[in-house]
Short mmCIF file of C-alpha atoms in Angstrom, two decimals:
data_model
loop_
_atom_site.label_atom_id
_atom_site.label_comp_id
_atom_site.label_asym_id
_atom_site.label_seq_id
_atom_site.Cartn_x
_atom_site.Cartn_y
_atom_site.Cartn_z
CA UNK V 12 4.70 -58.58 163.31
CA UNK V 13 1.45 -58.60 165.25
CA UNK V 14 1.50 -58.70 168.96
CA UNK V 15 -0.20 -61.86 170.17
CA UNK V 16 -2.33 -59.95 172.70
CA UNK V 17 -3.53 -57.21 170.38
CA UNK V 18 -3.74 -59.16 167.16
CA UNK V 19 -7.27 -60.22 167.83
CA UNK V 20 -8.60 -56.59 167.53
CA UNK V 21 -6.05 -54.97 165.20
CA UNK V 22 -6.97 -57.16 162.22
CA UNK V 23 -10.73 -56.32 162.40
CA UNK V 24 -9.90 -52.62 162.65
CA UNK V 25 -7.74 -52.78 159.58
CA UNK V 26 -10.56 -54.54 157.77
CA UNK V 27 -12.75 -51.50 158.40
CA UNK V 28 -10.22 -48.66 157.85
CA UNK V 29 -8.75 -49.86 154.55
CA UNK V 30 -12.07 -49.74 152.56
CA UNK V 31 -12.83 -46.29 154.00
CA UNK V 32 -9.48 -44.99 152.82
CA UNK V 33 -10.10 -46.42 149.41
CA UNK V 34 -13.49 -44.64 149.16
CA UNK V 35 -11.98 -41.24 150.06
CA UNK V 36 -9.28 -41.69 147.49
CA UNK V 37 -11.80 -42.07 144.58
CA UNK V 38 -12.13 -39.22 141.93
CA UNK V 39 -14.36 -36.27 142.85
CA UNK V 40 -16.85 -36.94 140.00
CA UNK V 41 -18.01 -40.13 141.70
CA UNK V 42 -19.86 -38.23 144.46
CA UNK V 43 -22.06 -35.08 144.91
CA UNK V 44 -19.88 -32.06 145.75
CA UNK V 45 -20.42 -28.36 146.33
CA UNK V 46 -19.74 -25.98 143.43
CA UNK V 47 -16.47 -24.79 144.84
CA UNK V 48 -15.23 -28.37 145.09
CA UNK V 49 -16.35 -29.31 141.54
CA UNK V 50 -13.61 -29.54 138.96
CA UNK V 51 -13.74 -27.27 135.89
CA UNK V 52 -15.44 -28.88 132.88
CA UNK V 53 -13.27 -30.42 130.25
CA UNK V 54 -12.42 -28.27 127.26
CA UNK V 55 -14.60 -28.92 124.21
CA UNK V 56 -12.56 -29.61 121.15
CA UNK V 57 -14.25 -28.21 118.02
CA UNK V 58 -13.39 -29.35 114.57
CA UNK V 59 -11.71 -26.54 112.68
CA UNK V 60 -12.80 -25.99 109.10
CA UNK V 61 -10.33 -26.56 106.38
CA UNK V 62 -8.35 -23.54 105.30
CA UNK V 63 -9.98 -23.48 101.87
CA UNK V 64 -13.47 -23.47 103.47
CA UNK V 65 -12.83 -20.39 105.58
CA UNK V 66 -13.60 -16.94 104.07
CA UNK V 67 -10.83 -14.46 103.67
CA UNK V 68 -10.52 -11.82 106.40
CA UNK V 69 -11.61 -9.08 103.97
CA UNK V 70 -14.78 -11.02 103.12
CA UNK V 71 -16.03 -11.22 106.69
CA UNK V 72 -18.96 -8.90 107.53
CA UNK V 73 -18.15 -5.81 109.57
CA UNK V 74 -20.13 -4.93 112.70
CA UNK V 75 -22.98 -6.98 114.21
CA UNK V 76 -24.45 -9.73 112.06
CA UNK V 77 -27.96 -8.97 110.76
CA UNK V 78 -30.51 -11.74 111.03
CA UNK V 79 -32.64 -11.76 107.86
CA UNK V 80 -36.39 -11.48 108.37
CA UNK V 81 -37.96 -14.80 107.48
CA UNK V 82 -40.21 -14.66 104.46
CA UNK V 83 -43.82 -15.71 104.99
CA UNK V 84 -44.24 -19.35 104.21
CA UNK V 85 -47.24 -20.67 102.42
CA UNK V 86 -49.00 -23.03 104.83
CA UNK V 87 -49.30 -26.63 103.67
CA UNK V 88 -52.46 -27.42 101.77
CA UNK V 89 -55.13 -29.04 103.92
CA UNK V 90 -56.01 -32.66 103.38
CA UNK V 91 -58.77 -33.25 100.80
CA UNK V 92 -61.14 -34.56 103.50
CA UNK V 93 -60.68 -31.45 105.65
CA UNK V 94 -60.99 -29.18 102.61
CA UNK V 95 -64.32 -30.78 101.68
CA UNK V 96 -65.55 -30.52 105.27
CA UNK V 97 -64.54 -26.83 105.53
CA UNK V 98 -66.26 -25.95 102.27
CA UNK V 99 -69.40 -27.80 103.27
CA UNK V 100 -69.42 -25.86 106.56
CA UNK V 101 -68.94 -22.57 104.69
CA UNK V 102 -71.99 -23.33 102.57
CA UNK V 103 -74.09 -24.24 105.62
CA UNK V 104 -72.99 -21.06 107.43
CA UNK V 105 -73.78 -18.89 104.41
CA UNK V 106 -77.23 -20.42 103.96
CA UNK V 107 -77.99 -20.00 107.69
CA UNK V 108 -76.80 -16.36 107.62
CA UNK V 109 -78.95 -15.65 104.54
CA UNK V 110 -82.03 -17.17 106.21
CA UNK V 111 -81.43 -15.22 109.41
CA UNK V 112 -80.93 -11.92 107.59
CA UNK V 113 -84.02 -12.43 105.43
CA UNK V 114 -86.02 -13.21 108.57
CA UNK V 115 -85.32 -9.64 109.74
CA UNK V 116 -86.61 -8.23 106.44
CA UNK V 117 -89.68 -10.47 106.46
CA UNK V 118 -90.48 -9.32 109.98
CA UNK V 119 -94.14 -8.90 110.92
CA UNK V 120 -97.03 -6.89 109.44
CA UNK V 121 -96.91 -3.19 110.33
CA UNK V 122 -100.11 -3.56 112.35
CA UNK V 123 -98.23 -5.90 114.70
CA UNK V 124 -94.99 -3.90 114.79
CA UNK V 125 -92.87 -4.16 117.93
CA UNK V 126 -93.21 -1.19 120.29
CA UNK V 127 -90.14 -0.64 122.47
CA UNK V 128 -89.70 2.21 124.92
CA UNK V 129 -86.33 3.72 125.77
CA UNK V 130 -84.97 6.85 127.47
CA UNK V 131 -86.62 9.65 125.50
CA UNK V 132 -87.97 7.58 122.58
CA UNK V 133 -90.66 5.15 121.51
CA UNK V 134 -89.52 2.75 118.79
CA UNK V 135 -92.07 1.21 116.43
CA UNK V 136 -90.39 -1.41 114.23
CA UNK V 137 -91.70 -4.39 112.22
CA UNK V 138 -88.44 -6.25 111.58
CA UNK V 139 -87.68 -9.36 113.62
CA UNK V 140 -87.82 -8.82 117.38
CA UNK V 141 -84.07 -9.33 117.73
CA UNK V 142 -83.23 -6.61 115.18
CA UNK V 143 -85.79 -4.22 116.69
CA UNK V 144 -84.16 -4.66 120.12
CA UNK V 145 -80.73 -3.97 118.62
CA UNK V 146 -82.05 -0.68 117.21
CA UNK V 147 -83.48 0.26 120.61
CA UNK V 148 -80.05 -0.25 122.18
CA UNK V 149 -78.39 1.76 119.40
CA UNK V 150 -80.85 4.65 119.88
CA UNK V 151 -80.02 4.76 123.59
CA UNK V 152 -76.28 4.97 122.92
CA UNK V 153 -76.64 7.56 120.16
CA UNK V 154 -78.90 9.75 122.31
CA UNK V 155 -76.35 9.63 125.14
CA UNK V 156 -73.55 10.81 122.82
CA UNK V 157 -75.70 13.62 121.37
CA UNK V 158 -76.78 14.70 124.84
CA UNK V 159 -73.13 15.22 125.76
CA UNK V 160 -72.58 17.48 122.73
CA UNK V 161 -75.75 19.57 123.13
CA UNK V 162 -75.77 19.64 126.95
CA UNK V 163 -74.66 23.27 127.19
CA UNK V 164 -77.45 24.48 124.93
CA UNK V 165 -80.85 25.33 126.40
CA UNK V 166 -83.53 22.83 125.40
CA UNK V 167 -86.59 24.58 124.00
CA UNK V 168 -88.92 21.95 122.51
CA UNK V 169 -90.15 18.36 122.79
CA UNK V 170 -89.37 18.21 126.51
CA UNK V 171 -92.64 16.54 127.52
CA UNK V 172 -92.88 13.92 124.78
CA UNK V 173 -90.78 10.97 123.68
CA UNK V 174 -89.32 10.88 120.19
CA UNK V 175 -91.37 8.53 118.00
CA UNK V 176 -89.03 6.47 115.80
CA UNK V 177 -90.56 4.41 112.98
CA UNK V 178 -88.40 1.75 111.28
CA UNK V 179 -89.88 -0.30 108.43
CA UNK V 180 -88.60 -3.75 107.53
CA UNK V 181 -87.87 -2.81 103.89
CA UNK V 182 -87.22 0.30 101.84
CA UNK V 183 -90.22 -0.49 99.66
CA UNK V 184 -92.60 -0.52 102.61
CA UNK V 185 -91.05 2.73 103.85
CA UNK V 186 -91.75 4.37 100.47
CA UNK V 187 -95.31 3.07 100.25
CA UNK V 188 -96.39 4.01 103.77
CA UNK V 189 -94.61 7.37 103.97
CA UNK V 190 -95.34 8.46 100.39
CA UNK V 191 -91.86 9.88 99.77
CA UNK V 192 -89.72 9.82 96.58
CA UNK V 193 -87.49 6.75 95.96
CA UNK V 194 -84.29 8.66 96.69
CA UNK V 195 -85.39 9.42 100.28
CA UNK V 196 -83.78 7.04 102.77
CA UNK V 197 -84.89 8.56 106.10
CA UNK V 198 -86.26 11.85 107.39
CA UNK V 199 -87.08 13.94 110.46
CA UNK V 200 -90.51 15.58 110.69
CA UNK V 201 -90.10 18.88 112.63
CA UNK V 202 -93.85 19.36 113.19
CA UNK V 203 -94.13 16.18 115.28
CA UNK V 204 -90.50 15.53 116.18
CA UNK V 205 -90.73 12.00 114.72
CA UNK V 206 -88.03 10.06 112.85
CA UNK V 207 -88.76 7.70 109.93
CA UNK V 208 -86.33 5.11 108.49
CA UNK V 209 -86.07 1.51 107.25
CA UNK V 210 -83.93 -1.56 107.91
CA UNK V 211 -81.09 -2.11 105.43
CA UNK V 212 -78.44 -0.30 103.42
CA UNK V 213 -78.63 3.46 103.17
CA UNK V 214 -76.78 5.05 100.28
CA UNK V 215 -73.40 3.74 99.17
CA UNK V 216 -71.94 2.64 102.50
CA UNK V 217 -74.45 3.67 105.16
CA UNK V 218 -76.86 1.65 107.26
CA UNK V 219 -79.90 2.16 109.46
CA UNK V 220 -77.94 3.08 112.58
CA UNK V 221 -76.18 5.85 110.70
CA UNK V 222 -79.52 7.12 109.38
CA UNK V 223 -80.96 7.15 112.91
CA UNK V 224 -77.95 9.09 114.22
CA UNK V 225 -78.31 11.57 111.34
CA UNK V 226 -81.99 12.23 112.03
CA UNK V 227 -81.54 12.28 115.81
CA UNK V 228 -78.93 15.03 115.35
CA UNK V 229 -81.51 17.07 113.46
CA UNK V 230 -83.99 16.38 116.29
CA UNK V 231 -81.55 17.66 118.89
CA UNK V 232 -80.88 20.78 116.84
CA UNK V 233 -84.64 21.36 116.71
CA UNK V 234 -84.73 21.11 120.51
CA UNK V 235 -82.10 23.82 121.07
CA UNK V 236 -82.78 26.45 118.39
CA UNK V 237 -85.45 29.12 118.28
CA UNK V 238 -86.49 28.35 114.72
CA UNK V 239 -85.46 25.04 113.16
CA UNK V 240 -86.47 26.11 109.65
CA UNK V 241 -84.02 29.02 109.79
CA UNK V 242 -81.06 26.74 110.38
CA UNK V 243 -78.40 27.21 107.67
CA UNK V 244 -78.13 23.90 105.80
CA UNK V 245 -74.33 23.81 105.98
CA UNK V 246 -74.62 23.82 109.79
CA UNK V 247 -77.64 21.53 110.22
CA UNK V 248 -76.60 18.93 107.63
CA UNK V 249 -72.89 19.25 108.45
CA UNK V 250 -73.63 18.36 112.08
CA UNK V 251 -76.02 15.58 110.99
CA UNK V 252 -73.27 13.97 108.88
CA UNK V 253 -70.73 14.64 111.65
CA UNK V 254 -72.78 12.49 114.04
CA UNK V 255 -74.71 10.32 111.59
CA UNK V 256 -71.72 8.97 109.69
CA UNK V 257 -69.06 9.82 112.26
CA UNK V 258 -70.41 7.69 115.08
CA UNK V 259 -69.59 4.04 115.82
CA UNK V 260 -72.17 2.14 117.85
CA UNK V 261 -70.87 -1.13 119.36
CA UNK V 262 -73.23 -4.08 119.10
CA UNK V 263 -72.29 -5.30 122.57
CA UNK V 264 -71.33 -3.38 125.66
CA UNK V 265 -69.71 0.01 125.43
CA UNK V 266 -70.66 3.57 124.57
CA UNK V 267 -71.05 5.06 121.12
CA UNK V 268 -67.89 6.72 119.81
CA UNK V 269 -68.23 10.03 118.01
CA UNK V 270 -65.83 12.23 116.03
CA UNK V 271 -64.99 9.41 113.57
CA UNK V 272 -64.13 10.23 109.96
CA UNK V 273 -66.72 9.13 107.38
CA UNK V 274 -64.52 7.60 104.73
CA UNK V 275 -66.61 8.35 101.64
CA UNK V 276 -67.17 12.01 102.62
CA UNK V 277 -63.48 12.65 103.23
CA UNK V 278 -62.43 11.07 99.92
CA UNK V 279 -65.09 13.10 98.10
CA UNK V 280 -63.78 16.39 99.52
CA UNK V 281 -60.10 15.55 99.12
CA UNK V 282 -60.56 14.67 95.45
CA UNK V 283 -62.51 17.87 94.85
CA UNK V 284 -59.76 19.94 96.49
CA UNK V 285 -57.08 18.10 94.50
CA UNK V 286 -58.72 18.72 91.10
CA UNK V 287 -59.98 22.22 91.91
CA UNK V 288 -63.70 21.38 91.81
CA UNK V 289 -64.26 22.02 95.52
CA UNK V 290 -66.99 24.38 96.76
CA UNK V 291 -65.63 27.63 98.12
CA UNK V 292 -66.55 28.29 101.75
CA UNK V 293 -68.11 31.64 100.84
CA UNK V 294 -70.46 29.81 98.42
CA UNK V 295 -71.13 26.89 100.78
CA UNK V 296 -72.49 29.10 103.59
CA UNK V 297 -74.93 30.72 101.14
CA UNK V 298 -76.24 27.56 99.44
CA UNK V 299 -80.01 27.09 100.07
CA UNK V 300 -81.42 23.67 101.07
CA UNK V 301 -82.92 23.02 97.63
CA UNK V 302 -79.46 23.13 96.02
CA UNK V 303 -77.68 21.04 98.62
CA UNK V 304 -76.08 18.08 96.78
CA UNK V 305 -73.99 15.15 97.96
CA UNK V 306 -70.83 17.22 97.45
CA UNK V 307 -72.35 19.97 99.62
CA UNK V 308 -73.04 17.44 102.40
CA UNK V 309 -69.40 16.31 102.28
CA UNK V 310 -68.11 19.89 102.34
CA UNK V 311 -70.44 20.88 105.19
CA UNK V 312 -69.20 17.92 107.26
CA UNK V 313 -65.55 18.75 106.51
CA UNK V 314 -65.96 22.39 107.59
CA UNK V 315 -67.61 21.30 110.88
CA UNK V 316 -64.97 18.64 111.46
CA UNK V 317 -62.19 21.16 110.77
CA UNK V 318 -63.57 23.73 113.22
CA UNK V 319 -64.26 21.25 116.02
CA UNK V 320 -61.00 19.28 115.81
CA UNK V 321 -58.22 21.41 114.30
CA UNK V 322 -57.42 24.10 116.89
CA UNK V 323 -58.79 26.07 119.85
CA UNK V 324 -59.17 29.21 117.74
CA UNK V 325 -61.30 27.34 115.21
CA UNK V 326 -63.31 25.78 118.05
CA UNK V 327 -64.01 29.32 119.25
CA UNK V 328 -65.24 30.23 115.76
CA UNK V 329 -67.61 27.25 115.77
CA UNK V 330 -68.93 28.05 119.27
CA UNK V 331 -69.73 31.64 118.29
CA UNK V 332 -71.41 30.55 115.07
CA UNK V 333 -73.45 27.86 116.84
CA UNK V 334 -74.54 30.35 119.51
CA UNK V 335 -75.78 32.66 116.77
CA UNK V 336 -77.63 29.75 115.16
CA UNK V 337 -79.30 28.83 118.47
CA UNK V 338 -80.40 32.42 119.05
CA UNK V 339 -81.61 32.75 115.45
CA UNK V 340 -79.23 35.65 114.81
CA UNK V 341 -77.03 33.87 112.28
CA UNK V 342 -76.40 35.25 108.80
CA UNK V 343 -73.59 34.58 106.28
CA UNK V 344 -72.21 38.01 107.15
CA UNK V 345 -71.83 36.80 110.75
CA UNK V 346 -69.66 33.93 109.51
CA UNK V 347 -67.44 36.37 107.63
CA UNK V 348 -67.20 38.68 110.64
CA UNK V 349 -66.31 35.92 113.11
CA UNK V 350 -63.71 34.48 110.72
CA UNK V 351 -61.68 37.70 110.85
CA UNK V 352 -59.81 36.33 113.87
CA UNK V 353 -58.47 33.49 111.70
CA UNK V 354 -57.61 35.52 108.61
CA UNK V 355 -61.05 36.08 107.13
CA UNK V 356 -63.04 33.63 105.02
CA UNK V 357 -60.20 33.32 102.48
CA UNK V 358 -57.64 32.57 105.19
CA UNK V 359 -60.07 30.16 106.85
CA UNK V 360 -60.59 28.38 103.53
CA UNK V 361 -56.87 27.94 102.86
CA UNK V 362 -56.29 26.44 106.32
CA UNK V 363 -59.34 24.20 105.91
CA UNK V 364 -58.13 22.90 102.53
CA UNK V 365 -54.64 22.19 103.82
CA UNK V 366 -55.84 20.51 107.02
CA UNK V 367 -58.51 18.35 105.37
CA UNK V 368 -56.14 17.31 102.58
CA UNK V 369 -53.65 16.04 105.17
CA UNK V 370 -56.16 13.78 106.92
CA UNK V 371 -55.69 10.05 106.46
CA UNK V 372 -58.58 8.23 104.83
CA UNK V 373 -59.69 5.36 107.08
CA UNK V 374 -58.61 2.03 105.58
CA UNK V 375 -61.09 -0.34 103.98
CA UNK V 376 -59.61 -3.24 105.92
CA UNK V 377 -56.32 -4.66 107.09
CA UNK V 378 -53.68 -7.13 105.99
CA UNK V 379 -53.22 -9.86 108.59
CA UNK V 380 -50.41 -12.41 108.79
CA UNK V 381 -48.79 -10.75 105.78
CA UNK V 382 -50.94 -12.58 103.24
CA UNK V 383 -54.66 -12.10 104.02
CA UNK V 384 -56.73 -8.99 103.42
CA UNK V 385 -59.73 -8.68 105.76
CA UNK V 386 -62.51 -6.17 105.07
CA UNK V 387 -64.49 -4.60 107.89
CA UNK V 388 -67.05 -3.31 105.39
CA UNK V 389 -68.39 -6.60 104.09
CA UNK V 390 -66.80 -8.96 106.64
CA UNK V 391 -64.95 -11.01 104.05
CA UNK V 392 -61.33 -11.89 103.39
CA UNK V 393 -59.03 -13.16 100.63
CA UNK V 394 -55.50 -14.59 100.74
CA UNK V 395 -52.84 -14.01 98.09
CA UNK V 396 -51.40 -17.05 96.32
CA UNK V 397 -47.81 -16.28 97.36
CA UNK V 398 -45.46 -13.40 98.19
CA UNK V 399 -44.88 -12.59 94.51
CA UNK V 400 -48.31 -10.91 94.44
CA UNK V 401 -48.23 -7.37 95.85
CA UNK V 402 -51.18 -5.72 97.59
CA UNK V 403 -52.32 -2.48 95.90
CA UNK V 404 -53.98 0.37 97.78
CA UNK V 405 -57.45 1.38 96.70
CA UNK V 406 -56.46 4.93 95.76
CA UNK V 407 -53.84 3.56 93.34
CA UNK V 408 -56.54 1.80 91.31
CA UNK V 409 -58.56 3.36 88.53
CA UNK V 410 -62.03 4.04 89.94
CA UNK V 411 -64.57 1.79 88.20
CA UNK V 412 -67.87 3.03 86.85
CA UNK V 413 -69.98 0.98 89.24
CA UNK V 414 -70.63 2.20 92.77
CA UNK V 415 -68.48 0.21 95.17
CA UNK V 416 -68.07 0.03 98.91
CA UNK V 417 -64.36 -0.61 98.40
CA UNK V 418 -61.83 -2.22 96.13
CA UNK V 419 -58.41 -3.67 96.87
CA UNK V 420 -56.12 -5.61 94.55
CA UNK V 421 -53.15 -7.90 94.13
CA UNK V 422 -50.67 -7.17 91.35
CA UNK V 423 -48.05 -9.31 89.64
CA UNK V 424 -46.57 -7.94 86.45
CA UNK V 425 -49.41 -7.14 84.04
CA UNK V 426 -51.92 -9.24 86.00
CA UNK V 427 -54.32 -7.88 88.60
CA UNK V 428 -56.68 -9.60 91.05
CA UNK V 429 -59.36 -7.26 92.42
CA UNK V 430 -61.49 -7.78 95.49
CA UNK V 431 -64.66 -5.67 95.18
CA UNK V 432 -67.86 -5.16 97.16
CA UNK V 433 -71.09 -3.31 96.42
CA UNK V 434 -74.41 -2.98 98.21
CA UNK V 435 -77.17 -5.50 97.55
CA UNK V 436 -80.28 -3.49 98.49
CA UNK V 437 -82.66 -5.81 96.61
CA UNK V 438 -81.18 -8.95 98.26
CA UNK V 439 -80.40 -10.52 94.89
CA UNK V 440 -79.14 -14.07 94.53
CA UNK V 441 -75.64 -14.48 93.07
CA UNK V 442 -76.78 -15.33 89.54
CA UNK V 443 -79.21 -12.40 89.28
CA UNK V 444 -76.62 -9.99 90.72
CA UNK V 445 -74.09 -11.22 88.16
CA UNK V 446 -76.56 -10.66 85.31
CA UNK V 447 -77.22 -7.10 86.53
CA UNK V 448 -73.53 -6.27 86.73
CA UNK V 449 -72.85 -7.90 83.37
CA UNK V 450 -75.15 -5.48 81.55
CA UNK V 451 -72.67 -2.65 82.11
CA UNK V 452 -69.77 -4.64 80.67
CA UNK V 453 -71.41 -5.93 77.48
CA UNK V 454 -70.69 -2.75 75.53
CA UNK V 455 -66.93 -3.03 75.99
CA UNK V 456 -66.51 -6.80 76.51
CA UNK V 457 -67.61 -10.03 74.91
CA UNK V 458 -68.61 -13.00 77.06
CA UNK V 459 -66.68 -16.24 76.56
CA UNK V 460 -68.42 -18.31 79.23
CA UNK V 461 -70.77 -18.10 82.22
CA UNK V 462 -71.25 -20.90 84.73
CA UNK V 463 -72.22 -21.60 88.34
CA UNK V 464 -69.15 -22.48 90.40
CA UNK V 465 -68.11 -23.36 93.92
CA UNK V 466 -66.03 -20.64 95.61
CA UNK V 467 -64.63 -22.23 98.77
CA UNK V 468 -68.02 -23.77 99.41
CA UNK V 469 -70.08 -20.69 98.54
CA UNK V 470 -72.43 -20.64 95.57
CA UNK V 471 -71.12 -18.27 92.92
CA UNK V 472 -71.35 -17.30 89.26
CA UNK V 473 -68.17 -17.08 87.14
CA UNK V 474 -68.15 -15.10 83.89
CA UNK V 475 -65.15 -14.89 81.56
CA UNK V 476 -64.96 -11.68 79.52
CA UNK V 477 -62.56 -10.33 76.92
CA UNK V 478 -62.22 -6.74 75.84
CA UNK V 479 -63.48 -6.01 72.35
CA UNK V 480 -60.81 -4.94 69.91
CA UNK V 481 -60.85 -1.35 68.72
CA UNK V 482 -58.78 0.88 66.50
CA UNK V 483 -56.59 1.78 69.46
CA UNK V 484 -53.20 0.09 69.57
CA UNK V 485 -53.54 -1.86 72.80
CA UNK V 486 -53.56 -5.52 73.58
CA UNK V 487 -56.97 -6.80 74.70
CA UNK V 488 -57.31 -8.31 78.16
CA UNK V 489 -59.30 -11.19 79.55
CA UNK V 490 -61.20 -10.80 82.77
CA UNK V 491 -62.84 -13.46 84.92
CA UNK V 492 -65.33 -12.27 87.48
CA UNK V 493 -66.71 -14.48 90.26
CA UNK V 494 -69.89 -13.10 91.89
CA UNK V 495 -71.18 -14.03 95.34
CA UNK V 496 -73.93 -12.40 97.37
CA UNK V 497 -74.93 -11.98 100.99
CA UNK V 498 -78.11 -10.18 101.96
CA UNK V 499 -76.25 -6.89 102.43
CA UNK V 500 -73.55 -7.15 99.75
CA UNK V 501 -72.40 -8.31 96.33
CA UNK V 502 -68.85 -9.69 96.57
CA UNK V 503 -66.71 -9.83 93.41
CA UNK V 504 -63.30 -11.44 92.85
CA UNK V 505 -61.91 -10.30 89.50
CA UNK V 506 -58.81 -11.62 87.71
CA UNK V 507 -57.45 -9.56 84.80
CA UNK V 508 -54.47 -10.23 82.50
CA UNK V 509 -53.47 -9.68 78.86
CA UNK V 510 -55.32 -12.21 76.69
CA UNK V 511 -52.14 -13.93 75.49
CA UNK V 512 -50.86 -14.37 79.06
CA UNK V 513 -54.16 -15.04 80.84
CA UNK V 514 -53.62 -18.81 81.14
CA UNK V 515 -50.32 -18.22 82.96
CA UNK V 516 -52.21 -16.59 85.84
CA UNK V 517 -55.42 -18.63 85.80
CA UNK V 518 -54.30 -20.97 88.60
CA UNK V 519 -53.45 -18.07 90.89
CA UNK V 520 -56.79 -16.42 90.11
CA UNK V 521 -58.53 -19.60 91.19
CA UNK V 522 -56.46 -19.86 94.39
CA UNK V 523 -57.69 -16.44 95.48
CA UNK V 524 -61.31 -17.38 94.72
CA UNK V 525 -60.93 -20.54 96.81
CA UNK V 526 -59.38 -18.54 99.68
CA UNK V 527 -62.47 -16.33 100.02
CA UNK V 528 -64.00 -16.36 103.49
CA UNK V 529 -67.32 -14.72 104.45
CA UNK V 530 -68.64 -13.78 107.88
CA UNK V 531 -65.30 -12.40 109.10
CA UNK V 532 -65.77 -9.99 112.01
CA UNK V 533 -63.97 -6.69 112.35
CA UNK V 534 -60.89 -6.44 114.56
CA UNK V 535 -62.87 -4.72 117.34
CA UNK V 536 -65.57 -7.40 117.26
CA UNK V 537 -68.27 -5.05 115.97
CA UNK V 538 -70.51 -5.86 113.03
CA UNK V 539 -72.75 -3.68 110.94
CA UNK V 540 -76.44 -3.64 111.81
CA UNK V 541 -77.39 -5.11 108.43
CA UNK V 542 -74.94 -8.00 108.67
CA UNK V 543 -76.41 -11.52 108.77
CA UNK V 544 -74.99 -12.17 112.24
CA UNK V 545 -77.40 -9.57 113.70
#
């Protein structure tokens, strides 16, 4: 019962208090609460598998579960329109690179050669201006590295004059103007202290920068010794190879890096040691200049590299020998006397053979993303068709008769896909280069077909060969070679399989050809001086 006096205000109060009480009595999830006030989440009910679907306890794996490494997946094929556009761009890039590289070889007449001064040298070069400037920068970096090595020796000659360096735009012009035999690639003239070279490939895997470093090393030796002509060839040429082929000159910023291993020289020596045809150290130190062959150059480098890098005791041997050379007191007997501290010449030789044989030959390239091989020698790459093709190391392949920069292969059963590169010193077009290479194969192979083809946009020549049958009991093989050329190199993709099974692999052979990519830069961003991008 409501009092008549108070009823007029009690009813409004109740109208306010009752809704408030209702609000506070609602569930907690209908408002924002602190963590300690929040209720625990409801239990998730998971559907249990049927008894017959569950493995027995004994079948369950023991220990932590291993996550299998995912196999590389073949990327989806690009759309036809994109494929055509990419191949068209490849052709345009290749043609532009060829034109740019040939421009360097066309250069200017010798009478209008570029004259560039640098620290301690005057460069006279009739290539394109851009290439001449790149050589001037390389000379500066090489000279800095050599100065560090020879800094402790007293300079005796050429202190008041700059080194004159002459670089001709082609090997042919170099031969004609210098009047030297065809096998001469560069030289140092002691009487004047000048260096003479040309723009392009030098030897099997060398280039102009390496030739300049080689001759500059001889120049520095001439500056520190009493009598340059009395230098023992194993020392003078060993050091020249050590710096000439063991130095990396970056094309951009950065200093030259010495003490690198020249790949071809190391392989030459290691193979000679392995088959017993190596030159004994006692014979090497007595070999006169006139009898110094390519194998002698490799051995001389390896002995220098061993002494400088193997141990402090061997470094001491080198320092004593070099001091004797500088003072013109060296003789082979001095070498034998100094080597007594390391077990005599015989003991020195055994340690040298063991140490050099254990060195790792620098790789010809690298495998990236599990499927693509990229070469730093010719700046090209190929991609395997799928994971069933296995990459094969170069040293596991039978060395071919032709002189190659490198070779790498893919193997699947009896089939082999080779990726080869050789120098192109005459700047041959792809069809002419193919004809030259074909001459060597005609004696042992018959030609089924030869045609111009498109290799991922690049102009190429494809020749299908088959081995000629002989009295030997072996199954003949078919071989398809696709030839491409850049100004510096001849690129070859070769597919080989037994004749009766060749068609089974033909599609995969073609996939590799169409995966070829030119103009690929090395991992460190450097390119060779004779590469079209220079």
